[in-house]
mmCIF file of C-alpha atoms in Angstrom:
data_model
loop_
_atom_site.group_PDB
_atom_site.id
_atom_site.type_symbol
_atom_site.label_atom_id
_atom_site.label_comp_id
_atom_site.label_asym_id
_atom_site.label_seq_id
_atom_site.Cartn_x
_atom_site.Cartn_y
_atom_site.Cartn_z
ATOM 1 C CA ARG A 102 -24.710 -22.620 29.106
ATOM 2 C CA GLY A 103 -25.430 -18.823 29.588
ATOM 3 C CA SER A 104 -29.110 -18.995 29.553
ATOM 4 C CA SER A 105 -29.340 -21.979 31.770
ATOM 5 C CA SER A 106 -27.025 -20.423 34.322
ATOM 6 C CA ARG A 107 -29.213 -17.123 34.258
ATOM 7 C CA SER A 108 -32.354 -19.092 35.098
ATOM 8 C CA GLU A 109 -30.582 -21.153 37.810
ATOM 9 C CA ALA A 110 -29.364 -17.890 39.365
ATOM 10 C CA LYS A 111 -32.912 -16.335 39.371
ATOM 11 C CA SER A 112 -34.332 -19.487 41.063
ATOM 12 C CA GLY A 113 -31.954 -19.299 43.958
ATOM 13 C CA ARG A 114 -28.437 -20.231 42.874
ATOM 14 C CA THR A 115 -26.814 -17.031 44.006
ATOM 15 C CA ASP A 116 -23.246 -18.584 43.650
ATOM 16 C CA LEU A 117 -23.772 -18.099 39.877
ATOM 17 C CA ILE A 118 -24.244 -14.401 40.091
ATOM 18 C CA PHE A 119 -20.441 -13.920 40.425
ATOM 19 C CA LEU A 120 -19.843 -16.058 37.398
ATOM 20 C CA ILE A 121 -22.496 -13.953 35.312
ATOM 21 C CA ARG A 122 -21.072 -10.599 36.467
ATOM 22 C CA PHE A 123 -17.486 -11.795 35.678
ATOM 23 C CA ARG A 124 -18.421 -13.105 32.108
ATOM 24 C CA HIS A 125 -20.256 -9.752 31.463
ATOM 25 C CA CYS A 126 -17.157 -7.722 32.495
ATOM 26 C CA CYS A 127 -14.935 -9.920 30.208
ATOM 27 C CA LEU A 128 -17.414 -9.266 27.322
ATOM 28 C CA LEU A 129 -17.248 -5.470 28.047
ATOM 29 C CA ARG A 130 -13.389 -5.523 28.276
ATOM 30 C CA ASN A 131 -13.414 -7.451 24.858
ATOM 31 C CA GLN A 132 -15.657 -4.851 23.220
ATOM 32 C CA ARG A 133 -13.491 -1.947 24.436
ATOM 33 C CA CYS A 134 -10.274 -3.573 23.218
ATOM 34 C CA ILE A 135 -11.809 -4.248 19.728
ATOM 35 C CA LEU A 136 -13.094 -0.619 19.614
ATOM 36 C CA ALA A 137 -9.672 0.732 20.468
ATOM 37 C CA TYR A 138 -8.146 -1.469 17.817
ATOM 38 C CA LEU A 139 -10.498 -0.247 15.133
ATOM 39 C CA TYR A 140 -10.064 3.403 16.081
ATOM 40 C CA ASP A 141 -6.272 3.003 16.046
ATOM 41 C CA ARG A 142 -6.610 1.535 12.538
ATOM 42 C CA LEU A 143 -8.781 4.450 11.299
ATOM 43 C CA LEU A 144 -6.186 6.870 12.713
ATOM 44 C CA ARG A 145 -3.398 5.101 10.694
ATOM 45 C CA ILE A 146 -5.652 5.169 7.573
ATOM 46 C CA ARG A 147 -6.271 8.836 7.934
ATOM 47 C CA ALA A 148 -2.444 9.323 8.213
ATOM 48 C CA LEU A 149 -2.000 7.335 5.050
ATOM 49 C CA ARG A 150 -3.987 10.051 3.185
ATOM 50 C CA TRP A 151 -1.410 12.596 4.431
ATOM 51 C CA GLU A 152 1.609 10.456 3.688
ATOM 52 C CA TYR A 153 0.716 9.043 0.346
ATOM 53 C CA GLY A 154 -1.775 11.335 -1.155
ATOM 54 C CA SER A 155 -5.213 10.383 -2.666
ATOM 55 C CA VAL A 156 -4.100 7.242 -4.233
ATOM 56 C CA LEU A 157 -2.724 4.344 -1.975
ATOM 57 C CA PRO A 158 -0.164 1.868 -3.112
ATOM 58 C CA ASN A 159 -1.601 -1.634 -3.965
ATOM 59 C CA THR A 160 0.502 -3.123 -1.194
ATOM 60 C CA ILE A 161 -1.171 -1.080 1.429
ATOM 61 C CA GLN A 162 -4.540 -1.241 0.026
ATOM 62 C CA PHE A 163 -4.458 -5.081 -0.206
ATOM 63 C CA HIS A 164 -4.184 -5.158 3.708
ATOM 64 C CA MET A 165 -7.422 -3.075 4.180
ATOM 65 C CA SER A 166 -10.812 -4.340 4.318
ATOM 66 C CA ALA A 167 -13.463 -3.079 2.112
ATOM 67 C CA GLU A 168 -15.009 -0.853 4.655
ATOM 68 C CA GLU A 169 -11.668 0.651 5.429
ATOM 69 C CA VAL A 170 -11.239 1.486 1.707
ATOM 70 C CA GLU A 171 -14.504 2.809 1.726
ATOM 71 C CA TRP A 172 -13.828 4.905 4.751
ATOM 72 C CA PHE A 173 -10.571 6.239 3.311
ATOM 73 C CA ASN A 174 -12.492 7.302 0.073
ATOM 74 C CA ARG A 175 -14.950 9.189 2.065
ATOM 75 C CA TYR A 176 -12.158 10.929 4.103
ATOM 76 C CA LYS A 177 -10.237 11.704 1.005
ATOM 77 C CA LYS A 178 -13.355 13.329 -0.621
ATOM 78 C CA SER A 179 -14.171 15.190 2.457
ATOM 79 C CA LEU A 180 -10.800 16.584 2.857
ATOM 80 C CA ALA A 181 -10.678 17.570 -0.764
ATOM 81 C CA THR A 182 -13.987 19.544 -0.374
ATOM 82 C CA TYR A 183 -12.583 21.313 2.545
ATOM 83 C CA MET A 184 -9.509 22.276 0.953
ATOM 84 C CA ARG A 185 -11.270 23.688 -1.948
ATOM 85 C CA SER A 186 -13.580 25.683 0.215
ATOM 86 C CA VAL A 187 -10.678 27.288 2.173
ATOM 87 C CA GLY A 188 -8.337 28.719 -0.440
ATOM 88 C CA GLY A 189 -10.305 30.962 -2.568
ATOM 89 C CA GLU A 190 -10.743 29.979 -6.334
ATOM 90 C CA GLU A 191 -8.166 27.481 -6.606
ATOM 91 C CA GLY A 192 -8.270 26.083 -3.093
ATOM 92 C CA LEU A 193 -5.490 25.506 -0.690
ATOM 93 C CA ASP A 194 -3.506 22.138 -0.612
ATOM 94 C CA LEU A 195 -3.003 21.410 3.129
ATOM 95 C CA THR A 196 -1.094 18.246 2.212
ATOM 96 C CA GLN A 197 1.813 20.429 0.853
ATOM 97 C CA ASP A 198 4.740 21.548 3.011
ATOM 98 C CA ILE A 199 3.883 19.269 5.840
ATOM 99 C CA LYS A 200 7.478 20.069 7.066
ATOM 100 C CA PRO A 201 8.366 23.807 6.804
ATOM 101 C CA PRO A 202 10.762 24.305 3.795
ATOM 102 C CA LYS A 203 14.204 25.630 4.204
ATOM 103 C CA SER A 204 14.328 26.667 0.466
ATOM 104 C CA LEU A 205 11.908 26.963 -2.193
ATOM 105 C CA TYR A 206 13.881 24.764 -4.681
ATOM 106 C CA ILE A 207 15.321 21.300 -4.030
ATOM 107 C CA GLU A 208 17.516 19.010 -5.867
ATOM 108 C CA VAL A 209 15.753 15.717 -6.537
ATOM 109 C CA ARG A 210 16.774 12.406 -8.316
ATOM 110 C CA CYS A 211 14.253 10.355 -10.183
ATOM 111 C CA LEU A 212 13.982 6.737 -8.968
ATOM 112 C CA ARG A 213 11.834 5.518 -11.812
ATOM 113 C CA ASP A 214 10.531 6.636 -15.239
ATOM 114 C CA TYR A 215 7.604 8.933 -14.759
ATOM 115 C CA GLY A 216 7.453 10.875 -18.002
ATOM 116 C CA GLU A 217 6.687 14.625 -18.459
ATOM 117 C CA PHE A 218 6.188 16.773 -15.525
ATOM 118 C CA GLU A 219 4.859 20.420 -15.888
ATOM 119 C CA ILE A 220 6.060 23.184 -13.589
ATOM 120 C CA ASP A 221 3.932 26.403 -12.945
ATOM 121 C CA ASP A 222 5.872 28.498 -15.400
ATOM 122 C CA GLY A 223 4.757 26.248 -18.274
ATOM 123 C CA THR A 224 7.997 24.432 -18.756
ATOM 124 C CA THR A 225 8.085 20.738 -18.813
ATOM 125 C CA VAL A 226 10.751 18.376 -17.382
ATOM 126 C CA LEU A 227 11.146 14.715 -18.344
ATOM 127 C CA LEU A 228 11.557 12.534 -15.321
ATOM 128 C CA LYS A 229 13.486 9.568 -16.304
ATOM 129 C CA LYS A 230 15.277 7.018 -13.924
ATOM 130 C CA ASN A 231 18.442 8.394 -12.336
ATOM 131 C CA SER A 232 17.938 11.821 -13.733
ATOM 132 C CA GLN A 233 18.560 14.861 -11.420
ATOM 133 C CA HIS A 234 16.572 18.083 -11.324
ATOM 134 C CA PHE A 235 16.347 21.273 -9.469
ATOM 135 C CA LEU A 236 12.701 21.797 -8.858
ATOM 136 C CA PRO A 237 10.242 23.732 -6.796
ATOM 137 C CA ARG A 238 9.670 22.055 -3.399
ATOM 138 C CA TRP A 239 5.841 22.371 -3.231
ATOM 139 C CA LYS A 240 5.632 20.854 -6.906
ATOM 140 C CA CYS A 241 7.520 17.766 -6.293
ATOM 141 C CA GLU A 242 6.782 16.917 -2.546
ATOM 142 C CA GLN A 243 3.756 14.710 -3.564
ATOM 143 C CA LEU A 244 6.066 12.691 -5.991
ATOM 144 C CA ILE A 245 8.572 12.378 -3.212
ATOM 145 C CA ARG A 246 5.964 10.685 -0.893
ATOM 146 C CA GLN A 247 4.896 8.376 -3.772
ATOM 147 C CA GLY A 248 8.470 7.344 -4.281
ATOM 148 C CA VAL A 249 8.946 8.705 -7.728
ATOM 149 C CA LEU A 250 11.503 11.254 -6.680
ATOM 150 C CA GLU A 251 14.040 11.348 -3.753
ATOM 151 C CA HIS A 252 15.352 14.571 -2.306
ATOM 152 C CA ILE A 253 19.113 14.771 -2.564
ATOM 153 C CA LEU A 254 20.595 16.204 0.567
ATOM 154 C CA SER A 255 23.937 17.713 0.011
#
């Protein structure tokens, strides 16, 4: 219908010009809506990197397309490269302390068996389900986001 109406409009059917313009505007609107939707999904995927870390849970990854997973992996690598370049020899982990800490150590409860967890001073802590520990905030923040630990608020 589209090509025949264009040829009729060119041959003198001026009443079809309005329909052609209307259809074109509808197509442009649909394109803008799709681009806005895809951009919003990318912003949400980028936020997942900051919330969950470099490994996404399978339940979230299941709902992502292959292209979105590829974009997440490229963003993850780009962020890691930037963090290594910023903080000197060891780099700077920007994903730590997203909320400013009130204290350096926090009390946490282990929600599932995790195994041994090494702290900077060389001591290891065995993280077993329902065990409670007093650990450095920056060391266990990632595990809190992954659902291994929960912060006990007194």
